[in-house]
Coordinates of N, CA and C in Angstrom, one line a residue:
M521 N 33.2 72.5 114.2 CA 34.3 72.2 113.2 C 33.9 71.0 112.4
S522 N 34.3 71.0 111.2 CA 34.0 69.9 110.3 C 35.3 69.2 109.8
Q523 N 35.2 67.9 109.6 CA 36.3 67.2 109.1 C 36.2 66.9 107.6
H524 N 37.3 67.0 106.9 CA 37.3 66.7 105.4 C 38.5 65.8 105.1
T525 N 38.4 65.0 104.1 CA 39.5 64.1 103.7 C 39.8 64.5 102.2
L526 N 41.1 64.8 102.0 CA 41.5 65.1 100.7 C 42.6 64.1 100.2
Q527 N 42.5 63.7 99.0 CA 43.5 62.9 98.4 C 44.3 63.7 97.4
I528 N 45.6 63.8 97.6 CA 46.5 64.6 96.8 C 47.4 63.7 96.0
H529 N 47.4 63.9 94.6 CA 48.3 63.2 93.8 C 49.4 64.2 93.3
A530 N 50.6 63.7 93.5 CA 51.8 64.6 93.3 C 53.0 63.9 92.8
Q531 N 54.0 64.6 92.3 CA 55.2 64.0 91.9 C 56.0 63.6 93.1
A532 N 56.7 62.5 93.0 CA 57.5 61.9 94.1 C 58.8 62.7 94.3
K533 N 58.7 63.8 95.0 CA 59.9 64.6 95.3 C 60.0 64.8 96.8
P534 N 61.2 65.0 97.3 CA 61.4 65.1 98.8 C 60.6 66.3 99.4
E535 N 60.5 67.4 98.7 CA 59.9 68.6 99.2 C 58.4 68.7 99.2
V536 N 57.8 67.8 98.5 CA 56.3 67.8 98.3 C 55.6 67.7 99.6
M537 N 55.9 66.7 100.4 CA 55.2 66.5 101.7 C 55.3 67.8 102.6
E538 N 56.5 68.4 102.6 CA 56.7 69.6 103.4 C 55.8 70.7 102.9
R539 N 55.7 70.9 101.6 CA 54.9 72.0 101.1 C 53.4 71.7 101.4
V540 N 53.0 70.5 101.2 CA 51.6 70.2 101.5 C 51.3 70.5 103.0
L541 N 52.1 70.1 103.9 CA 51.9 70.3 105.3 C 51.9 71.8 105.7
R542 N 52.8 72.5 105.0 CA 52.9 73.9 105.3 C 51.6 74.7 104.8
V543 N 51.1 74.3 103.7 CA 49.8 74.9 103.2 C 48.7 74.6 104.2
V544 N 48.6 73.3 104.7 CA 47.6 72.9 105.6 C 47.6 73.8 106.8
R545 N 48.8 74.0 107.4 CA 49.0 74.8 108.6 C 48.7 76.3 108.3
H546 N 49.3 76.8 107.3 CA 49.1 78.3 107.0 C 47.6 78.6 106.7
R547 N 46.9 77.7 106.2 CA 45.4 78.0 105.9 C 44.5 77.7 107.1
G548 N 45.1 77.4 108.2 CA 44.4 77.3 109.5 C 43.6 76.0 109.7
F549 N 44.1 74.9 109.1 CA 43.5 73.6 109.2 C 44.3 72.7 110.2
N550 N 43.6 72.0 111.0 CA 44.3 71.0 111.9 C 44.4 69.7 111.2
L551 N 45.5 69.1 111.3 CA 45.7 67.8 110.7 C 45.3 66.7 111.6
C552 N 44.3 65.8 111.2 CA 43.8 64.7 112.0 C 44.4 63.4 111.6
A553 N 44.7 63.2 110.3 CA 45.2 61.9 109.9 C 46.0 62.2 108.6
L554 N 47.0 61.4 108.4 CA 47.9 61.5 107.2 C 48.4 60.1 106.8
N555 N 48.3 59.9 105.4 CA 48.8 58.6 104.9 C 49.4 59.0 103.5
M556 N 50.6 58.4 103.3 CA 51.3 58.6 102.0 C 51.7 57.3 101.4
E557 N 51.4 57.1 100.1 CA 51.8 56.0 99.3 C 52.6 56.4 98.1
Q558 N 53.7 55.7 97.8 CA 54.5 56.1 96.6 C 54.4 55.0 95.6
D559 N 54.1 55.3 94.4 CA 54.0 54.4 93.3 C 54.9 55.0 92.1
C560 N 56.0 54.4 91.9 CA 57.0 54.9 90.9 C 57.3 56.3 91.1
Q561 N 56.8 57.2 90.2 CA 57.2 58.6 90.2 C 56.0 59.4 90.9
Q562 N 55.0 58.8 91.4 CA 53.9 59.5 92.0 C 53.7 59.3 93.4
L563 N 53.2 60.3 94.2 CA 52.8 60.1 95.6 C 51.3 60.3 95.6
R564 N 50.7 59.5 96.5 CA 49.3 59.7 96.8 C 49.2 59.9 98.3
I565 N 48.9 61.2 98.6 CA 48.8 61.6 100.0 C 47.4 61.8 100.4
T566 N 46.9 61.1 101.5 CA 45.6 61.3 102.0 C 45.7 62.0 103.3
V567 N 45.0 63.1 103.4 CA 45.0 63.9 104.6 C 43.5 64.1 105.1
T568 N 43.3 64.0 106.4 CA 42.1 64.4 107.0 C 42.3 65.6 107.9
V569 N 41.6 66.6 107.6 CA 41.8 67.9 108.3 C 40.5 68.3 108.9
E570 N 40.6 69.3 109.9 CA 39.5 69.8 110.6 C 39.6 71.3 110.7
S571 N 38.5 72.0 110.5 CA 38.5 73.4 110.6 C 37.1 74.0 110.5
C572 N 36.9 75.2 110.9 CA 35.7 75.9 110.6 C 35.7 76.6 109.3
R573 N 36.9 76.7 108.7 CA 37.1 77.3 107.4 C 36.5 76.5 106.3
P574 N 36.2 77.1 105.1 CA 35.7 76.3 104.0 C 36.8 75.4 103.4
I575 N 36.5 74.2 103.1 CA 37.5 73.3 102.5 C 38.0 73.8 101.2
Q576 N 37.2 74.5 100.4 CA 37.6 75.0 99.1 C 38.8 75.9 99.2
Q577 N 39.0 76.6 100.3 CA 40.2 77.4 100.5 C 41.5 76.6 100.5
L578 N 41.5 75.5 101.2 CA 42.6 74.6 101.3 C 42.8 73.9 100.0
W579 N 41.7 73.4 99.4 CA 41.7 72.7 98.2 C 42.4 73.5 97.0
S580 N 41.9 74.7 96.9 CA 42.5 75.6 95.8 C 44.0 75.9 96.0
Q581 N 44.4 76.1 97.3 CA 45.8 76.3 97.5 C 46.7 75.1 97.3
L582 N 46.2 73.9 97.7 CA 47.0 72.7 97.4 C 47.1 72.5 95.9
D583 N 46.0 72.8 95.2 CA 46.0 72.6 93.7 C 46.9 73.5 93.0
K584 N 47.3 74.6 93.6 CA 48.2 75.5 93.0 C 49.7 75.1 93.1
L585 N 50.0 74.1 94.0 CA 51.4 73.7 94.2 C 51.9 73.1 92.9
V586 N 53.1 73.4 92.5 CA 53.7 73.0 91.2 C 53.7 71.5 91.0
D587 N 54.1 70.8 92.0 CA 54.2 69.3 91.9 C 52.9 68.5 92.1
V588 N 51.9 69.2 92.4 CA 50.6 68.5 92.7 C 49.8 68.5 91.3
S589 N 49.4 67.2 90.9 CA 48.7 67.1 89.7 C 47.2 67.0 89.8
R590 N 46.7 66.6 91.0 CA 45.3 66.5 91.2 C 45.0 66.5 92.7
V591 N 43.9 67.1 93.1 CA 43.4 67.1 94.5 C 41.9 66.6 94.4
D592 N 41.6 65.5 95.1 CA 40.3 64.9 95.2 C 39.8 65.2 96.6
S593 N 38.5 65.6 96.7 CA 37.9 65.8 98.0 C 36.9 64.6 98.2
C594 N 37.2 63.8 99.3 CA 36.4 62.6 99.6 C 35.4 62.8 100.7
H595 N 34.2 63.3 100.3 CA 33.2 63.5 101.3 C 32.3 62.2 101.3
A596 N 31.7 61.9 102.4 CA 30.9 60.7 102.6 C 29.7 60.7 101.7
A597 N 29.1 61.9 101.5 CA 27.9 62.0 100.7 C 28.2 62.1 99.2
A598 N 29.0 63.1 98.9 CA 29.2 63.4 97.4 C 30.7 63.7 97.2
P599 N 31.5 62.7 96.6 CA 32.9 63.0 96.3 C 32.9 64.1 95.2
Q600 N 33.9 65.0 95.3 CA 34.1 66.0 94.3 C 35.5 65.8 93.8
Q601 N 35.8 66.2 92.6 CA 37.1 66.0 92.0 C 37.5 67.3 91.4
R602 N 38.8 67.7 91.5 CA 39.3 68.8 90.9 C 40.6 68.4 90.3
S603 N 40.8 68.6 89.0 CA 42.0 68.2 88.3 C 42.7 69.4 87.7
S604 N 44.0 69.3 87.7 CA 44.8 70.4 87.2 C 45.4 69.9 85.9
L605 N 45.4 70.7 84.9 CA 46.1 70.4 83.6 C 47.3 71.2 83.6
R606 N 48.4 70.6 83.7 CA 49.7 71.3 83.6 C 50.5 70.9 82.4
A607 N 51.1 71.8 81.7 CA 51.9 71.4 80.6 C 53.3 70.9 81.0

């Protein structure tokens, strides 16, 4: 199993955290660590997950959530970034 850390930027709404955690669970990832910071109207959620599944599967599903504006993958060797442009 490998561990991955994702940083999720989202709107500060009560249901956002629940949706993020539900996607993590439904995609078969184990939650190892969780941190959330709120800055005005934005949330910055940092999750460390563990799974044999490819992280891209979780990454793309989190990126599809309506209130999520950006998902960053923080790998030790090479950080990757995926941004969503929503109107």
